[in-house]
PDB file of C-alpha atoms in Angstrom:
ATOM      1  CA  VAL A 236     -18.673   2.252  47.605  1.00 61.00           C
ATOM      2  CA  THR A 237     -21.353   1.088  50.227  1.00 78.00           C
ATOM      3  CA  GLY A 238     -20.884  -2.509  48.819  1.00 80.00           C
ATOM      4  CA  ARG A 239     -25.194  -2.517  48.697  1.00 80.00           C
ATOM      5  CA  ALA A 240     -25.669  -5.357  45.508  1.00 81.00           C
ATOM      6  CA  VAL A 241     -27.967  -4.188  42.483  1.00 80.00           C
ATOM      7  CA  TYR A 242     -29.091  -5.793  39.620  1.00 85.00           C
ATOM      8  CA  LEU A 243     -28.650  -4.411  36.256  1.00 90.00           C
ATOM      9  CA  THR A 244     -31.553  -5.012  33.732  1.00 91.00           C
ATOM     10  CA  SER A 245     -31.888  -5.291  30.089  1.00 94.00           C
ATOM     11  CA  ARG A 246     -34.663  -6.360  27.486  1.00 97.00           C
ATOM     12  CA  VAL A 247     -33.935  -9.457  25.374  1.00 97.00           C
ATOM     13  CA  LYS A 248     -36.101 -10.098  22.498  1.00 97.00           C
ATOM     14  CA  VAL A 249     -35.703 -12.971  19.920  1.00 95.00           C
ATOM     15  CA  THR A 250     -37.627 -13.620  16.853  1.00 93.00           C
ATOM     16  CA  ALA A 251     -38.101 -16.117  14.584  1.00 91.00           C
ATOM     17  CA  THR A 252     -38.826 -17.181  10.769  1.00 88.00           C
ATOM     18  CA  SER A 253     -39.451 -20.053   9.115  1.00 86.00           C
ATOM     19  CA  VAL A 254     -40.907 -21.765   5.828  1.00 84.00           C
ATOM     20  CA  ARG A 255     -43.130 -24.664   5.298  1.00 81.00           C
ATOM     21  CA  ASP A 256     -42.869 -26.463   2.223  1.00 80.00           C
ATOM     22  CA  GLY A 257     -44.260 -29.680   3.330  1.00 78.00           C
ATOM     23  CA  VAL A 258     -42.187 -29.564   6.704  1.00 81.00           C
ATOM     24  CA  VAL A 259     -41.777 -26.278   8.515  1.00 79.00           C
ATOM     25  CA  ARG A 260     -38.096 -25.077   8.199  1.00 80.00           C
ATOM     26  CA  PRO A 261     -36.372 -22.244  10.091  1.00 79.00           C
ATOM     27  CA  VAL A 262     -34.827 -19.566   8.479  1.00 87.00           C
ATOM     28  CA  ARG A 263     -33.648 -16.932  10.291  1.00 91.00           C
ATOM     29  CA  LYS A 264     -33.558 -15.905  13.992  1.00 95.00           C
ATOM     30  CA  VAL A 265     -32.880 -12.338  15.285  1.00 96.00           C
ATOM     31  CA  VAL A 266     -31.443 -11.503  18.978  1.00 97.00           C
ATOM     32  CA  SER A 267     -31.822  -8.175  20.579  1.00 98.00           C
ATOM     33  CA  VAL A 268     -30.457  -6.629  23.716  1.00 98.00           C
ATOM     34  CA  ARG A 269     -31.410  -3.272  25.018  1.00 98.00           C
ATOM     35  CA  VAL A 270     -29.705  -1.737  27.996  1.00 98.00           C
ATOM     36  CA  ALA A 271     -29.947   1.850  29.543  1.00 97.00           C
ATOM     37  CA  GLY A 272     -26.215   3.436  30.287  1.00 97.00           C
ATOM     38  CA  VAL A 273     -24.595   6.544  31.100  1.00 96.00           C
ATOM     39  CA  THR A 274     -22.829   8.618  27.949  1.00 96.00           C
ATOM     40  CA  ALA A 275     -20.487  11.368  29.555  1.00 93.00           C
ATOM     41  CA  CYS A 276     -19.657  14.312  26.766  1.00 91.00           C
ATOM     42  CA  PRO A 277     -16.068  14.573  25.916  1.00 90.00           C
ATOM     43  CA  CYS A 278     -16.268  17.895  24.153  1.00 87.00           C
ATOM     44  CA  ALA A 279     -17.969  19.564  26.848  1.00 85.00           C
ATOM     45  CA  LYS A 280     -15.234  18.035  29.376  1.00 85.00           C
ATOM     46  CA  SER A 281     -11.971  19.305  27.138  1.00 85.00           C
ATOM     47  CA  VAL A 282     -13.848  22.791  26.756  1.00 85.00           C
ATOM     48  CA  ILE A 283     -14.022  22.588  30.533  1.00 85.00           C
ATOM     49  CA  GLN A 284     -10.258  21.856  31.093  1.00 85.00           C
ATOM     50  CA  ALA A 285      -9.351  24.210  28.799  1.00 85.00           C
ATOM     51  CA  LEU A 286     -11.177  27.242  30.475  1.00 88.00           C
ATOM     52  CA  THR A 287     -10.297  26.176  33.796  1.00 87.00           C
ATOM     53  CA  GLY A 288      -6.478  25.312  33.371  1.00 85.00           C
ATOM     54  CA  GLU A 289      -7.215  21.864  33.899  1.00 79.00           C
ATOM     55  CA  GLU A 290      -6.347  19.407  31.081  1.00 78.00           C
ATOM     56  CA  GLY A 291      -5.725  16.356  31.839  1.00 74.00           C
ATOM     57  CA  ARG A 292      -7.226  16.277  35.222  1.00 75.00           C
ATOM     58  CA  ASP A 293      -9.718  12.750  35.299  1.00 76.00           C
ATOM     59  CA  TYR A 294     -12.368  14.492  37.272  1.00 74.00           C
ATOM     60  CA  THR A 295     -13.281  17.144  35.181  1.00 78.00           C
ATOM     61  CA  ALA A 296     -17.091  17.780  35.045  1.00 83.00           C
ATOM     62  CA  THR A 297     -18.772  17.450  31.881  1.00 88.00           C
ATOM     63  CA  HIS A 298     -23.053  16.953  31.269  1.00 88.00           C
ATOM     64  CA  MET A 299     -24.095  13.382  31.054  1.00 92.00           C
ATOM     65  CA  GLN A 300     -27.389  11.488  29.582  1.00 94.00           C
ATOM     66  CA  ARG A 301     -28.829   8.788  29.415  1.00 95.00           C
ATOM     67  CA  THR A 302     -28.177   6.420  26.662  1.00 97.00           C
ATOM     68  CA  ILE A 303     -30.512   3.451  25.532  1.00 98.00           C
ATOM     69  CA  ALA A 304     -28.463   1.109  23.384  1.00 98.00           C
ATOM     70  CA  GLU A 305     -29.990  -1.665  21.141  1.00 99.00           C
ATOM     71  CA  LEU A 306     -27.704  -4.548  19.630  1.00 99.00           C
ATOM     72  CA  SER A 307     -29.575  -6.930  17.053  1.00 98.00           C
ATOM     73  CA  VAL A 308     -27.853 -10.004  15.168  1.00 98.00           C
ATOM     74  CA  SER A 309     -29.812 -12.016  12.724  1.00 96.00           C
ATOM     75  CA  LEU A 310     -28.841 -15.032  12.573  1.00 95.00           C
ATOM     76  CA  ARG A 311     -29.073 -18.597  10.801  1.00 93.00           C
ATOM     77  CA  PRO A 312     -30.768 -21.333  12.709  1.00 90.00           C
ATOM     78  CA  GLU A 313     -27.819 -23.029  13.552  1.00 92.00           C
ATOM     79  CA  GLU A 314     -26.117 -20.264  14.896  1.00 94.00           C
ATOM     80  CA  SER A 315     -26.029 -18.676  18.657  1.00 94.00           C
ATOM     81  CA  VAL A 316     -24.470 -15.606  20.467  1.00 96.00           C
ATOM     82  CA  PRO A 317     -24.535 -15.255  24.100  1.00 96.00           C
ATOM     83  CA  LEU A 318     -27.082 -12.753  25.330  1.00 96.00           C
ATOM     84  CA  SER A 319     -24.575 -11.871  28.118  1.00 96.00           C
ATOM     85  CA  SER A 320     -21.900 -11.280  25.466  1.00 97.00           C
ATOM     86  CA  LEU A 321     -23.945  -8.939  23.311  1.00 98.00           C
ATOM     87  CA  THR A 322     -25.194  -7.043  26.879  1.00 97.00           C
ATOM     88  CA  ARG A 323     -21.502  -6.902  28.293  1.00 97.00           C
ATOM     89  CA  MET A 324     -20.451  -5.269  25.013  1.00 98.00           C
ATOM     90  CA  LEU A 325     -23.131  -2.492  25.200  1.00 98.00           C
ATOM     91  CA  ARG A 326     -22.408  -1.914  28.653  1.00 97.00           C
ATOM     92  CA  ASP A 327     -18.772  -1.613  28.120  1.00 98.00           C
ATOM     93  CA  SER A 328     -18.860   0.563  24.898  1.00 98.00           C
ATOM     94  CA  MET A 329     -20.601   3.744  27.280  1.00 98.00           C
ATOM     95  CA  SER A 330     -19.403   5.668  30.197  1.00 97.00           C
ATOM     96  CA  SER A 331     -21.501   3.959  32.627  1.00 95.00           C
ATOM     97  CA  PRO A 332     -23.956   1.490  33.103  1.00 94.00           C
ATOM     98  CA  ALA A 333     -27.424   3.059  34.478  1.00 93.00           C
ATOM     99  CA  TYR A 334     -27.935   1.701  37.947  1.00 91.00           C
ATOM    100  CA  PRO A 335     -31.269   1.431  39.798  1.00 86.00           C
ATOM    101  CA  GLY A 336     -31.735   3.208  43.135  1.00 83.00           C
ATOM    102  CA  LEU A 337     -28.324   3.917  43.982  1.00 86.00           C
ATOM    103  CA  LYS A 338     -27.409   5.284  47.644  1.00 88.00           C
ATOM    104  CA  ARG A 339     -25.500   8.748  47.229  1.00 91.00           C
ATOM    105  CA  LEU A 340     -21.866   7.662  47.668  1.00 90.00           C
ATOM    106  CA  ASP A 341     -22.486   4.961  45.340  1.00 90.00           C
ATOM    107  CA  GLU A 342     -24.415   7.791  43.078  1.00 90.00           C
ATOM    108  CA  ALA A 343     -20.646   9.867  43.232  1.00 92.00           C
ATOM    109  CA  GLU A 344     -18.947   6.868  42.455  1.00 91.00           C
ATOM    110  CA  VAL A 345     -20.672   6.222  39.424  1.00 91.00           C
ATOM    111  CA  VAL A 346     -20.319   9.885  38.363  1.00 92.00           C
ATOM    112  CA  MET A 347     -16.720   9.910  38.968  1.00 92.00           C
ATOM    113  CA  ARG A 348     -16.163   6.914  37.261  1.00 92.00           C
ATOM    114  CA  ALA A 349     -18.431   7.984  33.945  1.00 93.00           C
ATOM    115  CA  VAL A 350     -16.679  11.269  33.724  1.00 92.00           C
ATOM    116  CA  THR A 351     -13.381   9.555  33.455  1.00 92.00           C
ATOM    117  CA  LYS A 352     -14.505   7.772  29.879  1.00 95.00           C
ATOM    118  CA  PRO A 353     -16.410  10.512  28.143  1.00 95.00           C
ATOM    119  CA  VAL A 354     -17.610   9.046  24.927  1.00 96.00           C
ATOM    120  CA  PHE A 355     -19.564  10.551  21.622  1.00 95.00           C
ATOM    121  CA  ILE A 356     -22.904   7.582  21.258  1.00 96.00           C
ATOM    122  CA  GLU A 357     -21.085   7.212  17.538  1.00 96.00           C
ATOM    123  CA  ASP A 358     -17.754   6.266  18.948  1.00 96.00           C
ATOM    124  CA  ALA A 359     -19.703   4.013  21.561  1.00 98.00           C
ATOM    125  CA  VAL A 360     -21.865   2.464  18.465  1.00 98.00           C
ATOM    126  CA  ARG A 361     -17.965   2.081  16.613  1.00 96.00           C
ATOM    127  CA  GLU A 362     -17.273   0.326  19.640  1.00 97.00           C
ATOM    128  CA  VAL A 363     -19.456  -1.985  19.471  1.00 98.00           C
ATOM    129  CA  VAL A 364     -19.038  -2.823  16.344  1.00 97.00           C
ATOM    130  CA  SER A 365     -15.606  -3.385  16.773  1.00 97.00           C
ATOM    131  CA  SER A 366     -16.527  -5.833  19.766  1.00 97.00           C
ATOM    132  CA  ILE A 367     -18.885  -8.358  17.584  1.00 96.00           C
ATOM    133  CA  VAL A 368     -16.275  -8.345  14.907  1.00 95.00           C
ATOM    134  CA  ARG A 369     -13.610  -9.582  17.567  1.00 95.00           C
ATOM    135  CA  GLU A 370     -15.868 -11.829  19.306  1.00 95.00           C
ATOM    136  CA  LEU A 371     -17.936 -13.042  16.911  1.00 93.00           C
ATOM    137  CA  GLY A 372     -16.223 -14.429  14.035  1.00 85.00           C
ATOM    138  CA  HIS A 373     -17.608 -17.769  13.953  1.00 92.00           C
ATOM    139  CA  LEU A 374     -21.040 -16.022  12.581  1.00 95.00           C
ATOM    140  CA  HIS A 375     -21.682 -16.242   8.584  1.00 95.00           C
ATOM    141  CA  PRO A 376     -20.540 -13.342   6.540  1.00 96.00           C
ATOM    142  CA  ASP A 377     -23.766 -12.746   5.426  1.00 95.00           C
ATOM    143  CA  ASP A 378     -24.888 -12.237   9.106  1.00 96.00           C
ATOM    144  CA  ARG A 379     -26.683  -8.917  10.012  1.00 97.00           C
ATOM    145  CA  VAL A 380     -26.115  -6.419  12.932  1.00 97.00           C
ATOM    146  CA  THR A 381     -27.976  -3.657  14.087  1.00 98.00           C
ATOM    147  CA  VAL A 382     -26.289  -1.196  16.868  1.00 98.00           C
ATOM    148  CA  ARG A 383     -28.603   1.853  17.926  1.00 98.00           C
ATOM    149  CA  MET A 384     -28.268   4.030  20.456  1.00 98.00           C
ATOM    150  CA  ARG A 385     -30.234   7.155  21.450  1.00 98.00           C
ATOM    151  CA  SER A 386     -28.611   9.588  23.915  1.00 95.00           C
ATOM    152  CA  VAL A 387     -31.161  11.327  26.054  1.00 93.00           C
ATOM    153  CA  GLU A 388     -29.775  14.976  26.394  1.00 85.00           C
ATOM    154  CA  SER A 389     -29.603  16.509  29.301  1.00 81.00           C
ATOM    155  CA  LEU A 390     -28.661  19.848  27.790  1.00 83.00           C
ATOM    156  CA  HIS A 391     -29.680  20.400  24.328  1.00 84.00           C
ATOM    157  CA  ASP A 392     -33.292  20.534  23.184  1.00 87.00           C
ATOM    158  CA  TYR A 393     -32.791  17.494  20.863  1.00 88.00           C
ATOM    159  CA  ASP A 394     -31.808  13.780  21.338  1.00 90.00           C
ATOM    160  CA  MET A 395     -29.126  12.225  19.833  1.00 93.00           C
ATOM    161  CA  LEU A 396     -28.839   9.278  17.390  1.00 97.00           C
ATOM    162  CA  ALA A 397     -26.524   6.420  16.076  1.00 98.00           C
ATOM    163  CA  VAL A 398     -26.942   3.738  14.275  1.00 98.00           C
ATOM    164  CA  TYR A 399     -25.349   0.882  12.297  1.00 98.00           C
ATOM    165  CA  ARG A 400     -26.518  -1.985  10.129  1.00 98.00           C
ATOM    166  CA  GLY A 401     -24.736  -4.144   7.809  1.00 97.00           C
ATOM    167  CA  ARG A 402     -23.478  -7.400   7.074  1.00 96.00           C
ATOM    168  CA  LEU A 403     -20.583  -8.547   9.444  1.00 96.00           C
ATOM    169  CA  HIS A 404     -18.567  -8.826   6.257  1.00 95.00           C
ATOM    170  CA  GLU A 405     -19.028  -5.355   5.955  1.00 95.00           C
ATOM    171  CA  ALA A 406     -18.288  -4.155   9.314  1.00 95.00           C
ATOM    172  CA  ARG A 407     -14.887  -6.409   9.059  1.00 93.00           C
ATOM    173  CA  ALA A 408     -14.220  -4.041   5.858  1.00 93.00           C
ATOM    174  CA  LEU A 409     -15.070  -1.185   7.688  1.00 90.00           C
ATOM    175  CA  LEU A 410     -12.528  -1.513  10.133  1.00 88.00           C
ATOM    176  CA  GLY A 411     -10.196  -3.368   7.981  1.00 85.00           C
ATOM    177  CA  ASN A 412     -10.516  -6.332   9.553  1.00 72.00           C
ATOM    178  CA  GLY A 413     -11.506  -8.592   6.366  1.00 59.00           C
TER     179      GLY A 413
END
């Protein structure tokens, strides 16, 4: 709203494994990206809509939580994935990115945008897995993928956790793509 530029942060981790039998041979590398986002609760939104008679209204209130999302892909030495794609997959799956230092008008815009895209973290994890299958089809079917989201609950006295771990061919089969 105010047009003020902000930078979204992400944490990147890359590890590599190699064996040595006369020469050093790379075996695997793991690329991980971690971001913070916001998820708006679809259940509370629908209950509030029913109680207030506002079914179908985009801006009905709901509770929100900060969600920490991490995506790790285990690759063969010759494979690569764009970090920007992994980060985008995570951010797009949630109601909104988490922003640092917003002005009040910008904060209101983020809240309004988030409540129009409510999502449970298990659905957000499925969306990331679907994006991986769609966009990273060039990877080997046995490459491993882990998607982990932890929702730091705002109303409940517990956090929610959703995790997918599997090989790319298993993800394709789960989604009916292979």
